[in-house]
Coordinates of C-alpha atoms and ligand atoms in Angstrom, one line a residue:
X21 CA 4.1 23.6 -8.7
X22 CA 0.9 22.3 -7.2
X23 CA -1.1 24.9 -5.5
X24 CA -3.7 23.4 -3.3
X25 CA -3.1 23.5 0.4
X26 CA -3.8 20.0 1.6
X27 CA -3.9 20.9 5.2
X28 CA -6.9 23.2 4.8
X29 CA -9.1 21.3 2.5
X30 CA -12.4 19.8 3.6
X31 CA -15.3 20.8 5.7
X32 CA -16.6 19.3 8.9
X33 CA -20.2 19.3 9.8
X34 CA -20.1 18.4 13.4
X35 CA -18.2 19.4 16.5
X36 CA -14.5 19.6 15.6
X37 CA -13.1 19.4 19.1
X38 CA -11.6 16.2 20.5
X39 CA -13.8 16.8 23.5
X40 CA -16.9 16.4 21.3
X41 CA -15.7 13.0 20.2
X42 CA -14.8 11.8 23.7
X43 CA -18.2 12.9 25.0
X44 CA -19.9 11.2 22.2
X45 CA -17.9 8.0 22.8
X46 CA -19.2 7.9 26.4
X47 CA -22.8 8.3 25.3
X48 CA -22.3 5.7 22.6
X49 CA -20.9 3.2 25.0
X50 CA -23.8 3.7 27.4
X51 CA -26.3 2.9 24.6
X52 CA -24.6 0.2 22.6
X53 CA -23.5 -3.2 23.9
X54 CA -20.0 -4.1 22.8
X55 CA -20.1 -6.1 19.5
X56 CA -23.9 -5.6 19.3
X57 CA -23.5 -3.8 16.0
X58 CA -21.6 -5.0 13.0
X59 CA -19.6 -3.2 10.3
X60 CA -18.5 -4.6 7.0
X61 CA -15.5 -3.0 5.3
X62 CA -14.1 -3.5 1.8
X63 CA -10.7 -2.1 0.8
X64 CA -9.3 -1.1 -2.6
X65 CA -6.0 0.1 -3.8
X66 CA -2.6 0.0 -2.2
X67 CA -1.5 -1.8 1.0
X68 CA -1.6 1.5 2.8
X69 CA -5.4 1.5 2.3
X70 CA -5.7 -2.1 3.7
X71 CA -3.6 -1.0 6.6
X72 CA -5.8 2.0 7.2
X73 CA -8.9 -0.3 7.3
X74 CA -7.3 -2.0 10.2
X75 CA -7.0 1.3 12.0
X76 CA -10.6 2.0 11.2
X77 CA -11.6 -1.4 12.6
X78 CA -9.7 -0.6 15.8
X79 CA -11.5 2.8 16.2
X80 CA -14.9 1.1 15.6
X81 CA -14.1 -1.7 18.0
X82 CA -13.6 0.9 20.7
X83 CA -17.2 2.0 20.3
X84 CA -18.7 -1.5 20.2
X85 CA -18.7 -2.4 16.5
X86 CA -17.6 -5.9 15.6
X87 CA -16.4 -6.7 12.0
X88 CA -18.4 -9.0 9.8
X89 CA -17.6 -10.6 6.5
X90 CA -21.3 -10.8 5.7
X91 CA -22.4 -7.5 4.2
X92 CA -26.1 -8.6 4.5
X93 CA -25.9 -8.6 8.3
X94 CA -24.0 -5.3 8.7
X95 CA -25.3 -2.1 10.2
X96 CA -22.5 -0.1 8.7
X97 CA -21.0 -0.7 5.3
X98 CA -17.7 1.0 4.6
X99 CA -15.8 1.1 1.4
X100 CA -12.1 2.3 1.6
X101 CA -11.5 3.7 -1.8
X102 CA -8.6 4.3 -4.3
X103 CA -8.3 7.1 -6.8
X104 CA -5.1 6.2 -8.5
X105 CA -6.6 5.3 -11.8
X106 CA -10.0 5.9 -13.3
X107 CA -10.7 2.1 -13.3
X108 CA -10.3 1.9 -9.6
X109 CA -12.9 4.6 -9.1
X110 CA -15.3 2.8 -11.5
X111 CA -15.0 -0.4 -9.5
X112 CA -16.0 1.5 -6.3
X113 CA -19.1 3.0 -8.1
X114 CA -20.1 -0.5 -9.1
X115 CA -19.8 -1.7 -5.6
X116 CA -22.0 1.2 -4.4
X117 CA -24.7 0.1 -6.7
X118 CA -24.6 -3.3 -5.1
X119 CA -24.7 -1.8 -1.6
X120 CA -27.8 0.1 -2.6
X121 CA -29.6 -3.3 -2.9
X122 CA -28.4 -4.3 0.5
X123 CA -29.6 -1.0 2.0
X124 CA -33.0 -1.4 0.5
X125 CA -33.4 -4.8 2.0
X126 CA -32.2 -3.6 5.4
X127 CA -33.3 -0.1 6.0
X128 CA -31.2 1.7 8.6
X129 CA -27.9 0.3 7.3
X130 CA -25.5 3.2 6.8
X131 CA -23.0 3.4 3.9
X132 CA -19.7 5.3 4.2
X133 CA -17.0 6.1 1.7
X134 CA -13.5 6.3 3.1
X135 CA -10.0 6.9 1.7
X136 CA -8.7 8.6 -1.4
X137 CA -11.9 8.9 -3.3
X138 CA -13.7 10.4 -0.3
X139 CA -10.9 13.0 -0.2
X140 CA -10.9 13.7 -3.9
X141 CA -14.6 14.1 -4.3
X142 CA -15.5 15.5 -0.9
X143 CA -19.0 17.0 -0.8
X144 CA -19.8 15.8 -4.3
X145 CA -20.5 12.4 -2.8
X146 CA -23.4 13.8 -0.9
X147 CA -24.7 15.7 -3.9
X148 CA -24.3 12.9 -6.4
X149 CA -24.9 9.7 -4.4
X150 CA -28.1 9.7 -2.4
X151 CA -27.0 6.3 -0.9
X152 CA -23.9 7.6 0.8
X153 CA -24.4 8.6 4.5
X154 CA -20.8 9.2 5.4
X155 CA -17.7 10.6 3.7
X156 CA -14.4 10.3 5.6
X157 CA -10.9 11.2 4.3
X158 CA -7.7 9.3 5.3
X159 CA -6.8 11.7 8.1
X160 CA -10.2 11.8 9.8
X161 CA -10.8 8.3 11.0
X162 CA -10.6 9.2 14.7
X163 CA -13.8 11.2 14.1
X164 CA -15.7 8.1 12.8
X165 CA -17.6 7.5 16.1
X166 CA -19.0 11.0 16.2
X167 CA -19.7 11.0 12.5
X168 CA -21.6 7.7 12.7
X169 CA -23.5 9.2 15.6
X170 CA -24.6 12.0 13.3
X171 CA -25.8 9.5 10.7
X172 CA -27.9 7.8 13.4
X173 CA -29.6 11.1 14.0
X174 CA -30.5 11.2 10.4
X175 CA -27.8 13.5 9.1
X176 CA -25.4 12.9 6.3
X177 CA -21.9 13.4 7.6
X178 CA -18.5 14.4 6.1
X179 CA -15.0 15.0 7.4
X180 CA -12.3 15.2 4.8
X181 CA -9.9 17.4 6.7
X182 CA -6.3 16.6 6.1
X183 CA -3.7 16.9 8.8
X184 CA 0.0 17.7 9.1
X185 CA 0.4 15.6 12.2
X186 CA -2.0 12.6 12.2
X187 CA -0.1 9.2 12.1
X188 CA -2.5 7.1 14.2
X189 CA 0.6 6.2 16.2
X190 CA -1.2 5.2 19.3
X191 CA -3.9 3.0 17.6
X192 CA -3.4 -0.7 17.6
X193 CA -4.8 -2.0 14.3
X194 CA -7.3 -4.8 14.4
X195 CA -5.8 -7.3 11.9
X196 CA -8.5 -8.0 9.3
X197 CA -8.1 -10.9 6.9
X198 CA -4.9 -11.8 8.6
X199 CA -2.9 -15.1 8.2
X200 CA -1.5 -14.5 11.6
X201 CA 2.1 -14.6 10.2
X202 CA 2.6 -11.5 8.1
X203 CA 1.4 -7.9 8.9
X204 CA 1.7 -4.4 7.6
X205 CA 2.9 -1.5 9.8
X206 CA 2.3 2.0 8.5
X207 CA 5.4 4.2 9.3
X208 CA 4.4 7.4 7.6
X209 CA 1.5 9.0 5.8
X210 CA 1.1 11.3 2.9
X211 CA 3.5 12.2 0.1
X212 CA 5.6 15.3 -0.7
X213 CA 6.7 14.1 -4.1
X214 CA 4.9 15.8 -6.9
X215 CA 5.0 13.1 -9.5
X216 CA 2.9 14.8 -12.2
X217 CA 0.7 11.7 -12.9
X218 CA -0.2 11.1 -9.3
X219 CA -3.3 12.0 -7.3
X220 CA -1.9 10.8 -3.9
X221 CA -0.4 14.1 -2.7
X222 CA -3.9 15.6 -3.1
X223 CA -5.8 12.7 -1.4
X224 CA -3.3 11.8 1.4
X225 CA -1.8 15.2 2.1
X226 CA 1.6 16.2 3.4
X227 CA 4.2 13.7 4.4
X228 CA 4.7 12.9 8.1
X229 CA 6.6 10.2 9.9
X230 CA 5.4 8.2 12.8
X231 CA 7.2 7.9 16.1
X232 CA 9.8 5.1 15.7
X233 CA 9.3 3.8 19.2
X234 CA 5.6 3.2 18.5
X235 CA 6.6 1.3 15.3
X236 CA 9.0 -0.9 17.2
X237 CA 6.5 -1.5 19.9
X238 CA 3.9 -2.6 17.3
X239 CA 6.5 -4.9 15.7
X240 CA 7.4 -6.4 19.1
X241 CA 3.7 -6.9 19.9
X242 CA 3.1 -8.7 16.6
X243 CA 6.1 -10.9 17.2
X244 CA 4.8 -11.9 20.6
X245 CA 1.4 -12.8 19.0
X246 CA 3.2 -15.2 16.7
X247 CA 3.7 -13.0 13.6
X248 CA 7.0 -13.5 11.9
X249 CA 7.1 -10.8 9.2
X250 CA 6.3 -7.1 9.2
X251 CA 6.2 -4.8 6.1
X252 CA 6.9 -1.2 6.9
X253 CA 4.7 0.9 4.7
X254 CA 4.9 4.4 3.3
X255 CA 4.5 6.1 0.0
X256 CA 8.2 6.9 0.0
X257 CA 9.9 5.1 2.9
X258 CA 13.3 6.5 2.1
X259 CA 12.3 9.9 3.2
X260 CA 11.1 8.7 6.6
X261 CA 12.4 11.2 9.1
X262 CA 11.5 11.6 12.7
X263 CA 13.0 13.8 15.3
X264 CA 12.3 14.5 19.0
X265 CA 12.1 18.2 19.4
X266 CA 13.1 17.9 23.1
X267 CA 16.1 15.7 22.9
X268 CA 17.1 16.4 19.3
X269 CA 17.3 12.7 18.6
X270 CA 16.8 12.0 14.9
X271 CA 15.8 8.7 13.2
X272 CA 16.1 8.2 9.4
X273 CA 14.8 5.2 7.5
X274 CA 18.1 3.2 7.7
X275 CA 18.0 3.6 11.5
X276 CA 14.3 2.6 11.7
X277 CA 15.0 -0.5 9.7
X278 CA 17.8 -1.4 12.0
X279 CA 15.6 -0.8 15.1
X280 CA 12.9 -3.0 13.7
X281 CA 15.3 -5.7 12.7
X282 CA 16.6 -5.8 16.2
X283 CA 13.2 -6.7 17.6
X284 CA 14.0 -10.4 17.0
X285 CA 16.2 -12.2 14.5
X286 CA 13.2 -14.5 13.7
X287 CA 11.1 -11.5 12.7
X288 CA 11.5 -10.7 9.0
X289 CA 11.4 -7.1 8.0
X290 CA 10.2 -5.8 4.6
X291 CA 9.4 -2.4 3.4
X292 CA 7.6 -0.6 0.6
X293 CA 7.8 1.7 -1.4
X294 CA 11.3 3.0 -2.2
X295 CA 11.9 6.0 -4.3
X296 CA 14.9 6.0 -6.6
X297 CA 15.8 9.6 -5.9
X298 CA 16.0 8.9 -2.1
X299 CA 17.2 5.4 -1.7
X300 CA 20.6 5.6 0.0
X301 CA 23.6 3.3 0.2
X302 CA 23.2 3.6 4.0
X303 CA 19.8 1.7 3.7
X304 CA 21.5 -0.9 1.4
X305 CA 24.3 -1.4 3.9
X306 CA 21.8 -1.8 6.8
X307 CA 20.0 -4.4 4.8
X308 CA 23.3 -6.2 4.2
X309 CA 24.1 -6.3 7.9
X310 CA 20.8 -8.0 9.0
X311 CA 19.8 -11.4 7.7
X312 CA 16.2 -10.8 8.8
X313 CA 15.9 -7.6 6.6
X314 CA 14.6 -9.1 3.4
X315 CA 16.7 -8.7 0.3
X316 CA 13.9 -7.3 -1.9
X317 CA 13.4 -3.7 -3.0
X318 CA 10.4 -2.4 -4.8
X319 CA 11.9 0.5 -6.7
X320 CA 9.4 1.9 -9.2
X321 CA 11.1 3.2 -12.4
X322 CA 7.8 4.3 -14.1
X323 CA 9.6 4.9 -17.5
X324 CA 13.0 4.1 -19.0
X325 CA 13.3 7.4 -20.8
X326 CA 14.9 10.5 -19.2
X327 CA 12.7 13.0 -21.0
X328 CA 9.5 11.2 -19.9
X329 CA 10.9 10.9 -16.4
X330 CA 11.4 14.7 -16.4
X331 CA 7.8 15.3 -17.5
X332 CA 6.7 12.9 -14.8
X333 CA 8.6 15.0 -12.3
X334 CA 10.3 12.0 -10.9
X335 CA 13.4 14.1 -10.3
X336 CA 15.8 11.4 -11.5
X337 CA 16.8 10.3 -15.0
X338 CA 17.7 7.0 -16.5
X339 CA 21.5 7.1 -15.6
X340 CA 20.6 7.9 -12.0
X341 CA 18.2 4.9 -11.9
X342 CA 20.8 2.6 -13.4
X343 CA 23.4 3.8 -10.9
X344 CA 20.9 2.9 -8.0
X345 CA 20.5 -0.6 -9.5
X346 CA 24.2 -0.9 -9.7
X347 CA 24.6 0.0 -6.0
X348 CA 22.1 -2.7 -5.1
X349 CA 24.0 -5.3 -7.2
X350 CA 27.2 -4.2 -5.5
X351 CA 26.0 -4.1 -1.9
X352 CA 23.3 -6.7 -2.0
X353 CA 24.2 -9.2 -4.8
X354 CA 21.3 -11.5 -3.9
X355 CA 18.6 -8.9 -3.8
X356 CA 15.6 -8.9 -6.1
X357 CA 14.2 -5.6 -7.5
X358 CA 10.7 -5.0 -8.7
X359 CA 9.1 -2.0 -10.3
X360 CA 6.0 0.0 -11.3
X361 CA 5.7 1.0 -14.9
X362 CA 3.4 3.4 -16.7
X363 CA 2.8 2.9 -20.5
X364 CA 1.7 5.8 -22.8
X365 CA 2.4 8.8 -20.6
X366 CA 1.7 12.2 -22.3
X367 CA 3.6 12.6 -25.6
X368 CA 5.6 9.4 -25.1
X369 CA 7.1 8.3 -28.5
X370 CA 7.7 4.8 -29.8
X371 CA 11.4 5.2 -29.2
X372 CA 10.8 6.3 -25.6
X373 CA 8.5 3.3 -25.1
X374 CA 11.4 1.1 -26.4
X375 CA 13.6 2.5 -23.7
X376 CA 11.0 1.4 -21.1
X377 CA 11.3 -2.1 -22.5
X378 CA 15.1 -1.9 -22.5
X379 CA 15.2 -0.9 -18.8
X380 CA 13.0 -3.9 -17.8
X381 CA 15.5 -6.1 -19.6
X382 CA 18.6 -4.3 -18.2
X383 CA 17.4 -4.0 -14.6
X384 CA 16.2 -7.6 -14.7
X385 CA 13.1 -6.9 -12.5
X386 CA 11.8 -9.9 -10.7
X387 CA 8.3 -8.6 -11.3
X388 CA 6.5 -5.3 -12.1
X389 CA 3.1 -3.7 -11.5
X390 CA 2.2 -2.4 -15.0
X391 CA -0.4 0.2 -16.0
X392 CA -1.3 2.4 -18.8
X393 CA -1.5 6.1 -18.1
X394 CA -4.9 7.3 -16.7
X395 CA -5.3 11.1 -16.4
X396 CA -6.4 12.1 -13.0
X397 CA -8.2 15.5 -12.5
X398 CA -6.2 18.1 -10.7
X399 CA -2.8 16.5 -11.1
X400 CA 0.2 18.4 -12.5
X401 CA 0.1 16.4 -15.7
X402 CA -3.7 16.9 -16.2
X403 CA -3.1 20.6 -16.0
X404 CA 0.1 20.9 -18.0
X405 CA 0.1 18.1 -20.6
X406 CA -2.3 16.7 -23.2
X407 CA -3.3 13.1 -22.6
X408 CA -2.5 12.5 -26.3
X409 CA -1.6 8.8 -26.7
X410 CA -4.7 7.1 -28.1
X411 CA -6.0 4.3 -25.9
X412 CA -5.3 1.5 -28.3
X413 CA -1.6 2.6 -28.5
X414 CA -1.4 2.8 -24.7
X415 CA -2.9 -0.7 -24.5
X416 CA -0.6 -2.1 -27.1
X417 CA 2.5 -0.6 -25.4
X418 CA 1.2 -2.0 -22.1
X419 CA 0.8 -5.4 -23.6
X420 CA 4.4 -5.3 -24.9
X421 CA 5.6 -4.3 -21.5
X422 CA 3.6 -7.2 -19.8
X423 CA 4.9 -9.7 -22.3
X424 CA 8.5 -8.7 -21.8
X425 CA 8.2 -8.6 -18.0
X426 CA 6.6 -12.0 -18.0
X427 CA 9.6 -13.4 -19.9
X428 CA 12.1 -11.6 -17.7
X429 CA 10.3 -12.9 -14.5
X430 CA 10.4 -16.4 -15.9
X431 CA 14.2 -16.1 -16.6
X432 CA 14.7 -14.6 -13.2
X433 CA 12.9 -17.6 -11.6
X434 CA 14.7 -20.1 -13.8
X435 CA 18.0 -18.8 -12.4
X436 CA 16.8 -20.1 -9.0
X437 CA 16.4 -23.7 -10.1
X438 CA 18.6 -25.9 -7.9
X439 CA 19.1 -23.1 -5.3
X440 CA 18.0 -23.5 -1.7
X441 CA 16.1 -20.7 0.1
X442 CA 15.0 -20.1 3.7
X443 CA 11.2 -19.8 3.5
X444 CA 8.7 -18.5 6.0
X445 CA 5.6 -20.8 5.8
X446 CA 2.5 -18.6 5.4
X447 CA -0.2 -21.3 5.1
X448 CA -1.7 -23.8 2.7
X449 CA -1.0 -23.3 -1.0
X450 CA -3.9 -22.1 -3.0
X451 CA -4.3 -25.3 -4.9
X452 CA -3.8 -28.0 -2.3
X453 CA -3.9 -28.5 1.4
X454 CA -1.2 -31.1 1.0
X455 CA 1.2 -28.2 0.2
X456 CA 2.4 -25.1 2.0
X457 CA 3.3 -21.8 0.5
X458 CA 5.7 -19.2 1.7
X459 CA 8.1 -16.5 0.5
X460 CA 11.8 -16.4 0.4
X461 CA 13.8 -13.3 1.3
X462 CA 13.5 -12.1 -2.3
X463 CA 9.7 -12.0 -2.0
X464 CA 9.2 -15.0 -4.3
X465 CA 6.4 -17.3 -3.5
X466 CA 7.4 -21.0 -3.1
X467 CA 5.1 -24.0 -3.1
X468 CA 6.2 -27.3 -1.6
X469 CA 4.8 -30.5 0.0
X470 CA 4.0 -30.4 3.7
X471 CA 6.0 -32.3 6.2
X472 CA 4.9 -33.5 9.6
X473 CA 5.6 -31.2 12.5
X474 CA 5.8 -28.0 10.4
X475 CA 3.2 -25.2 10.7
X476 CA 2.7 -21.6 9.4
X477 CA 5.2 -19.3 11.0
X478 CA 8.0 -21.8 10.9
X479 CA 11.1 -21.3 8.7
X480 CA 12.2 -24.1 6.4
X481 CA 14.9 -24.7 3.8
X482 CA 13.4 -25.3 0.4
X483 CA 15.2 -26.4 -2.8
X484 CA 13.7 -25.1 -6.1
X485 CA 12.9 -27.8 -8.6
X486 CA 10.7 -26.1 -11.1
X487 CA 9.3 -22.6 -11.8
X488 CA 6.7 -20.6 -13.6
X489 CA 6.9 -16.8 -14.2
X490 CA 5.0 -16.3 -10.9
X491 CA 5.9 -19.2 -8.6
X492 CA 8.8 -21.5 -7.6
X493 CA 8.0 -25.2 -6.9
X494 CA 10.3 -26.9 -4.5
X495 CA 10.9 -29.5 -1.8
X496 CA 11.9 -29.2 1.8
X497 CA 15.6 -30.1 2.5
X498 CA 17.5 -30.3 5.7
X499 CA 18.4 -26.9 7.1
Ligands
LIG503 N1 -2.0 6.4 -14.3 C1 -1.4 5.1 -14.3 N2 -0.7 4.6 -13.3 C2 -0.5 5.4 -12.2 N3 0.2 5.2 -11.1 C3 0.1 6.3 -10.3 N4 -0.7 7.2 -10.9 C4 -1.1 6.7 -12.1 C5 -1.8 7.2 -13.2 N5 -2.4 8.4 -13.2 C6 0.9 4.0 -10.8 C7 2.4 4.3 -10.6 C8 2.6 4.1 -9.1 C9 1.6 3.0 -8.8 C10 1.2 2.9 -7.4 O1 0.5 3.4 -9.6 O2 3.2 3.3 -11.3 O3 3.9 3.8 -8.7
LIG504 FE1 -3.5 4.0 -2.1 FE2 -2.8 5.6 -3.9 FE3 -5.1 4.4 -4.1 FE4 -4.8 6.2 -2.3 S1 -4.7 6.6 -4.5 S2 -5.6 4.3 -2.0 S3 -2.7 6.0 -1.8 S4 -3.1 3.5 -4.2

C-alpha cells in the first residue's frame, strides 16, 4: 500500500486562516486597480490541469489581475505543471529557463509553479530554482492572492497543502482559450486508485466529489452563454459519489450524467476518464436514454495482459475489460471507445506486449493515447519493481502499438464512409476558413465546406465522403 498521507503533506509559510486571505484581499483591492496587473499562464498535462488554470484565472480576476497572452507584458508568470512522465517535467524546466530571460528584462515580474510538479517537488523548487517565487499545489489556489502578496513583499512563498474537501465548487472559472462552444467542468478532484505507475494520487490527493447542483448550475450558465457542449472531468468519473449529510440524498455518476443531460437537449454532455473497474451498466443505460449524452467512452486499458494489469494494480484483468467492452457494444452499439496504453512496463515480456497489440485490434479502439513507461519517484512501481525494459525496447514496442492503432483508427473511420452524423460546429477548420470543423457524438472530428447561415454552435448533418486515420471529410446534407 502507499503510505504517504496526502492530507498532511506540505508547509505553508503565511497565515493559514481564511480570515488572513480575506483581509489581504481587501488591502489588495484598495491598492490595485482592477485589471491593472497582468498574469500569463501556461498549462501542461491533462484537461484537469487546463480546467484548474481557469479556476486560477477566476481567483486572480477577483483581485484585479487580467489575463494576457503576451508573456513579455506580464507581472506574474504562472506555469501549471504535469508530473505524469519525466518528459513532461523536462518541458517545464525548459520553459522556466525561457521565463528567466523574461524576468531579467522585466525585473519585478514574479514566477509561480502550480499543479502536480509543485506538489511533487514542494520546497525543492525554492532550493533548486532561484527564479521561482511561488509554489502552489492543486488544492491551494484560493490562497494565491495572499501568497502573491507575500512575493510582493520580497518573500518566496509556498503552499502545497492537500485537502480532503476542496472542490472549488463555488468558483466560476474564467474560460481561457475558449472557442465559446465547448467547455470543461471539473466534477471531482484527486484519485483513490493506486495504479502502481501513477503519480497522480500523490500530487492530487484523495478523491472528492463536487456538489452536483453546482455542476448543473455551471452547465446551465454555460448553455445560456451560448456553449453547446460540456465535458465532465475527473480522474475516475465512475466513482463520482456525493451525498447530502442532512437529507441523505445521494448522487452517483449515472444520476449526475442524467441531471446534466436534462439541462437542455441542445447541450451535449461528454465525460472523461472512465475506469474499467467502475464503469457500470447503469451509466451505459443512462447514455442510451439521452441523445445528447455523447456515445463516446475513454476507457484506458493500459495493457492487454492480465499479469501486467495485476502488477499495474489496475484491479481488473483482460477478461473483465473484454466483458466491459461487450457491455458497451450491447447497450450502445454506436459508441466509440478510446484508450490509454503503456508500453514496456516493468518485466513485460514480448508475449505480453503482443497481448496489448491484440486487445487494440479486438477492442477496435477509435484512437488511443500511447506512451512508454516512465518511472516516477515515489510510486508503488518505483518502490516495488525494477524498471528493467531497456529504452530501445520500450520505444520499439511503443512504435508497434502506434502503428497498429493508426491502422485500426483508419479502419474505424473507413467504416463511417457514407454515414451521416449530427455535428456540432466548433469553428473554422485548421487548414481553411472556407471550411468548418466539428465533432460527432463519437468524438470524431469532421471537416466540411461552410454554408451560408451556419455558425459555430449550430448542429448540422454531415455525410462522410473520405477519411484519414485522424479526420473525417464530409459534406452538409439536409437534416
Ligand atoms: N509512464 C507512462 N505513462 C503513464 N501514464 C500514467 N503514468 C504513467 C507513467 N508513469 C499514462 C496512463 C494514464 C495516462 C493519463 O498517462 O496511460 O492513463
Ligand atoms: Fe494531470 Fe496527471 Fe499531469 Fe497531474 S500528473 S497534471 S493529473 S496528467
